[in-house]
PDB file of C-alpha atoms in Angstrom:
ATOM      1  CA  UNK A  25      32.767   0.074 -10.015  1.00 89.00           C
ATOM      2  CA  UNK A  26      31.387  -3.504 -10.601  1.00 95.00           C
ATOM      3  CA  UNK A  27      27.516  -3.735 -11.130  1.00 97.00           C
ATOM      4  CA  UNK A  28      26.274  -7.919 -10.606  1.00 97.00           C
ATOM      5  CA  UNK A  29      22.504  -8.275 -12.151  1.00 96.00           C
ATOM      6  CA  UNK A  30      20.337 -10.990 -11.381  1.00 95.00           C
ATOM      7  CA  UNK A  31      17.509 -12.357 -13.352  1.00 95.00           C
ATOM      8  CA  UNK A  32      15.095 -15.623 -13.593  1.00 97.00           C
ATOM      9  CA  UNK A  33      13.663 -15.303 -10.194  1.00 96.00           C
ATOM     10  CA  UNK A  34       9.695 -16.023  -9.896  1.00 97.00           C
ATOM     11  CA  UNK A  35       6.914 -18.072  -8.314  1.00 98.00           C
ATOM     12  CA  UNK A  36       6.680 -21.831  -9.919  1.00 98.00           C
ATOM     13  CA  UNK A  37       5.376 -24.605  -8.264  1.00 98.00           C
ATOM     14  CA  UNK A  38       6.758 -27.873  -6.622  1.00 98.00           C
ATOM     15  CA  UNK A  39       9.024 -30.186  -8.666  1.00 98.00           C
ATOM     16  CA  UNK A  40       9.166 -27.226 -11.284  1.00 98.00           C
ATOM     17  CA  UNK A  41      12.735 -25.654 -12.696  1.00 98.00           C
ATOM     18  CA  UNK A  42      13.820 -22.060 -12.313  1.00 98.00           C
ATOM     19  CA  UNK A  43      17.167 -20.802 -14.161  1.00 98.00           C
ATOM     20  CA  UNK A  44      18.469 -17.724 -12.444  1.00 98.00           C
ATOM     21  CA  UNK A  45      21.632 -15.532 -13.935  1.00 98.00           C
ATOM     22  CA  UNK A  46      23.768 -12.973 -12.420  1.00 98.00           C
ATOM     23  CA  UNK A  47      25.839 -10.623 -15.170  1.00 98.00           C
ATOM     24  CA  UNK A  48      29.123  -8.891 -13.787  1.00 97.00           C
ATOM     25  CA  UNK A  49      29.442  -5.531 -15.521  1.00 96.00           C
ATOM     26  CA  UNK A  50      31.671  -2.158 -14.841  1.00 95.00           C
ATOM     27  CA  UNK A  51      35.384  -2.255 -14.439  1.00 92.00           C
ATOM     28  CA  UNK A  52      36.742  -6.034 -14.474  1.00 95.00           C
ATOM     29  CA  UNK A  53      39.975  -7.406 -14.759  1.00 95.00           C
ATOM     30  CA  UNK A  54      39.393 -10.561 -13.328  1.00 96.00           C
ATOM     31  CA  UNK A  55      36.659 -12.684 -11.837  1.00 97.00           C
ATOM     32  CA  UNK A  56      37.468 -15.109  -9.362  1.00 97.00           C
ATOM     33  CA  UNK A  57      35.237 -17.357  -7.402  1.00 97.00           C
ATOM     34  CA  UNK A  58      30.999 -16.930  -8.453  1.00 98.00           C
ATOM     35  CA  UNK A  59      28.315 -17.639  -5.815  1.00 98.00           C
ATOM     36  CA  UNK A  60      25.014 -17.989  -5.272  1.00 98.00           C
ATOM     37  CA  UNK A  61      23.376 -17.547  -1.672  1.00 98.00           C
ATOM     38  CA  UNK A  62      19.406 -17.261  -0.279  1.00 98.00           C
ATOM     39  CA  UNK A  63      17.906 -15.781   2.269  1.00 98.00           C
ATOM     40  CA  UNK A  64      14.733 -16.870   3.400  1.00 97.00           C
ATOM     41  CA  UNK A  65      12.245 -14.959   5.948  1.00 92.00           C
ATOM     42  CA  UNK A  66      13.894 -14.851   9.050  1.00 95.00           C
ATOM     43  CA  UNK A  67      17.027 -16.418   8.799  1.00 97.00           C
ATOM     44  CA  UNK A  68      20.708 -15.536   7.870  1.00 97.00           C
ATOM     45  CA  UNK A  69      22.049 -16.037   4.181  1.00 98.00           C
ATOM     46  CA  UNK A  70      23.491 -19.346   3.461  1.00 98.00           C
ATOM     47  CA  UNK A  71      25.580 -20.469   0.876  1.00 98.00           C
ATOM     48  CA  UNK A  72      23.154 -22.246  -2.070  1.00 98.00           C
ATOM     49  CA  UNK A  73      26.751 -22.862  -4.444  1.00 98.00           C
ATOM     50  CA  UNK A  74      29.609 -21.490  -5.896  1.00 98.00           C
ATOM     51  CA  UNK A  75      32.201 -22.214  -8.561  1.00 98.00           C
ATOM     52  CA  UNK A  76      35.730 -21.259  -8.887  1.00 97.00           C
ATOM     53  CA  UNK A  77      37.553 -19.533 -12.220  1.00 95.00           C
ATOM     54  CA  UNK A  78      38.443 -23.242 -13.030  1.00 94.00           C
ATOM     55  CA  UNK A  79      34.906 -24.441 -12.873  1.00 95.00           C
ATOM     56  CA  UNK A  80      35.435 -26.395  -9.628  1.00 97.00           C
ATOM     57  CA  UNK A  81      32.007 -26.178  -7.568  1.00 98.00           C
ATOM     58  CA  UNK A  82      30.494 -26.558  -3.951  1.00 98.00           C
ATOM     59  CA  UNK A  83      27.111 -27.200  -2.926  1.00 98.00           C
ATOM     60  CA  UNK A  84      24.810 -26.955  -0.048  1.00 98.00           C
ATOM     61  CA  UNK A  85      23.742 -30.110   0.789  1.00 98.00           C
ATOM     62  CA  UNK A  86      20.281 -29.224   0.383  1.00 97.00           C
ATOM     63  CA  UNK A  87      20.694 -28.383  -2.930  1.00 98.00           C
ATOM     64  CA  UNK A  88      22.786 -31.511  -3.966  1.00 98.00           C
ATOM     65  CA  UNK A  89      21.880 -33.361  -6.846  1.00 97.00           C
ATOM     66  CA  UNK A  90      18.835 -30.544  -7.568  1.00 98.00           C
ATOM     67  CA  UNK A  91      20.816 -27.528  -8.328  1.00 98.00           C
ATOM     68  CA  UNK A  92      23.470 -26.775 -10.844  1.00 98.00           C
ATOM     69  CA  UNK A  93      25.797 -23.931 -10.998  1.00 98.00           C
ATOM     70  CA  UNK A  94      27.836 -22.951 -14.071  1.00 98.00           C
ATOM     71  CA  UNK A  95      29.195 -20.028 -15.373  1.00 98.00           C
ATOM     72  CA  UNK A  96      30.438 -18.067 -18.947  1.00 97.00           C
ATOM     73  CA  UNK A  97      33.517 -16.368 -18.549  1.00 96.00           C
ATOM     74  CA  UNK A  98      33.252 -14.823 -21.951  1.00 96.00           C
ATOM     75  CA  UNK A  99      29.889 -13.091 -20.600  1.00 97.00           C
ATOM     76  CA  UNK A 100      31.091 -12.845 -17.107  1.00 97.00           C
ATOM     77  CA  UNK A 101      27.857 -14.530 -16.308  1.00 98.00           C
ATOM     78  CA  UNK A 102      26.829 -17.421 -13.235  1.00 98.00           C
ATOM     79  CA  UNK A 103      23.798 -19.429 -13.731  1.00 98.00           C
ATOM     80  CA  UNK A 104      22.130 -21.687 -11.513  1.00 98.00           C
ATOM     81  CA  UNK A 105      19.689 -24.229 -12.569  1.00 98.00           C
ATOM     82  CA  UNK A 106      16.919 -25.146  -9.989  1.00 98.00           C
ATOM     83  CA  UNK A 107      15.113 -28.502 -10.855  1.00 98.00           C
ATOM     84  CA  UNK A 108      12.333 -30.313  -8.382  1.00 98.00           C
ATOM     85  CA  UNK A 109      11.986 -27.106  -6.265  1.00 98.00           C
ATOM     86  CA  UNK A 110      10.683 -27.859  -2.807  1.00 98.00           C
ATOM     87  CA  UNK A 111       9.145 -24.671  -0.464  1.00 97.00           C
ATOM     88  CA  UNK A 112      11.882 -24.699   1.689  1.00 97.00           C
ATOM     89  CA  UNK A 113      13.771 -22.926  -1.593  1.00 98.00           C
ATOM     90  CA  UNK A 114      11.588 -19.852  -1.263  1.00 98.00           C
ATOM     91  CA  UNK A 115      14.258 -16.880  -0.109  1.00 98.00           C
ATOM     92  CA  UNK A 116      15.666 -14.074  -1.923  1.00 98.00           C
ATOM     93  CA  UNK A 117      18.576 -15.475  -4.086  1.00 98.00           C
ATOM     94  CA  UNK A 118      22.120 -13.335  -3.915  1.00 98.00           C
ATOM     95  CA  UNK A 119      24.316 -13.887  -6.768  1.00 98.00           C
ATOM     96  CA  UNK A 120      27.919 -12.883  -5.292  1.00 98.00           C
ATOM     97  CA  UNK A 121      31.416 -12.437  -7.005  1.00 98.00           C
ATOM     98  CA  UNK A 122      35.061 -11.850  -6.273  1.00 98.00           C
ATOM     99  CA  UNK A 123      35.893  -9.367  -8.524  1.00 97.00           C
ATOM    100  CA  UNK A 124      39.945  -7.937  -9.599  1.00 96.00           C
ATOM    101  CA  UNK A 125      38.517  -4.686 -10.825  1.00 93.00           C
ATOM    102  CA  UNK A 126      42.000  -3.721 -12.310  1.00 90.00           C
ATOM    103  CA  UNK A 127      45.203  -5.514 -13.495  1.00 89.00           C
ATOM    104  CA  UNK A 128      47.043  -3.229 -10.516  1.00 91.00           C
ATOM    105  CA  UNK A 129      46.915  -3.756  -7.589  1.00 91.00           C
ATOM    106  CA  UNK A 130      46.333  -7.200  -7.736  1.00 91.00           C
ATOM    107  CA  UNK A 131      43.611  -6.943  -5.157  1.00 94.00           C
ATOM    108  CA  UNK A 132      40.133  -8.251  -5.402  1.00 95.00           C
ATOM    109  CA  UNK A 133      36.699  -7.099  -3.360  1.00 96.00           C
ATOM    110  CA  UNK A 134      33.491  -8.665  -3.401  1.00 97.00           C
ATOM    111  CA  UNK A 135      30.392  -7.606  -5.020  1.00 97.00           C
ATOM    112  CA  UNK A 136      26.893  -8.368  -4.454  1.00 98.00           C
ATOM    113  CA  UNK A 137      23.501  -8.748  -6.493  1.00 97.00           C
ATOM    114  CA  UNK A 138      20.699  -7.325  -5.351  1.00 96.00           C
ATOM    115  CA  UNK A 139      18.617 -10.202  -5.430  1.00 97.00           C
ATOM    116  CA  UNK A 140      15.775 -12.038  -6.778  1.00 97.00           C
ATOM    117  CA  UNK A 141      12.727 -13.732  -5.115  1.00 98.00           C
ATOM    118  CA  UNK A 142      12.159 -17.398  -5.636  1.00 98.00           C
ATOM    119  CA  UNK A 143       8.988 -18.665  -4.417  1.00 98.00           C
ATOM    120  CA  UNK A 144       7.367 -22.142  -4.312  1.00 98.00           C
ATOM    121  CA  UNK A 145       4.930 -22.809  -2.623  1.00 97.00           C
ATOM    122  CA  UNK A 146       4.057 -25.463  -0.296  1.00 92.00           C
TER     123      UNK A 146
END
């Protein structure tokens, strides 16, 4: 079983910076691709970023230029740095990885976070 933790999630006003980390713990081979998605109230998740095992990443273009994803392999750990927060950030943050639990069968499932609240307000 894979457990994903997030942390760094809060209330902080406009233009202010937020860090938020997700740590991938249980049985884990392998980590693929690392994502971060929000929800906000009333709407369907959407992609915020995500990054690849080879540190490629992808953005939302709200985000763009604002919000930076990284990750540690070593601590199987995804950050995302949130500078000059606007409220239309506020949502419930998801940090999401595709996870190769063991080295057989080469197969890998997806595993949420439970998520943390961001809230700025307007």
């Amino acid at each position: 079983q894979v457990q994903l933790v997030e942390s760094g999630g809060g209330l902080v006003q406009p233009g202010g910076s937020l860090r938020l980390s997700c740590a991938a713990s249980g049985s884990i081979f392998r980590i693929n691709d690392m994502g971060w998605y929000r929800q906000a109230p009333g709407k369907e998740r959407e992609l915020v970023a995500n990054i690849t095992s080879t540190d490629s990443t992808n953005y939302a273009d709200s985000v763009k230029g604002r919000f930076t994803i990284s990750r540690d392999n070593a601590k199987n750990t995804v950050y995302l740095q949130m500078n000059n927060l606007k409220s239309v950030d506020t949502a419930v943050y998801y940090c999401e990885a595709d996870v190769q639990p063991t080295i057989w069968p080469p197969r890998a499932y997806v595993y949420w976070g439970q998520g943390t609240q961001v809230t700025v307000p307007s």
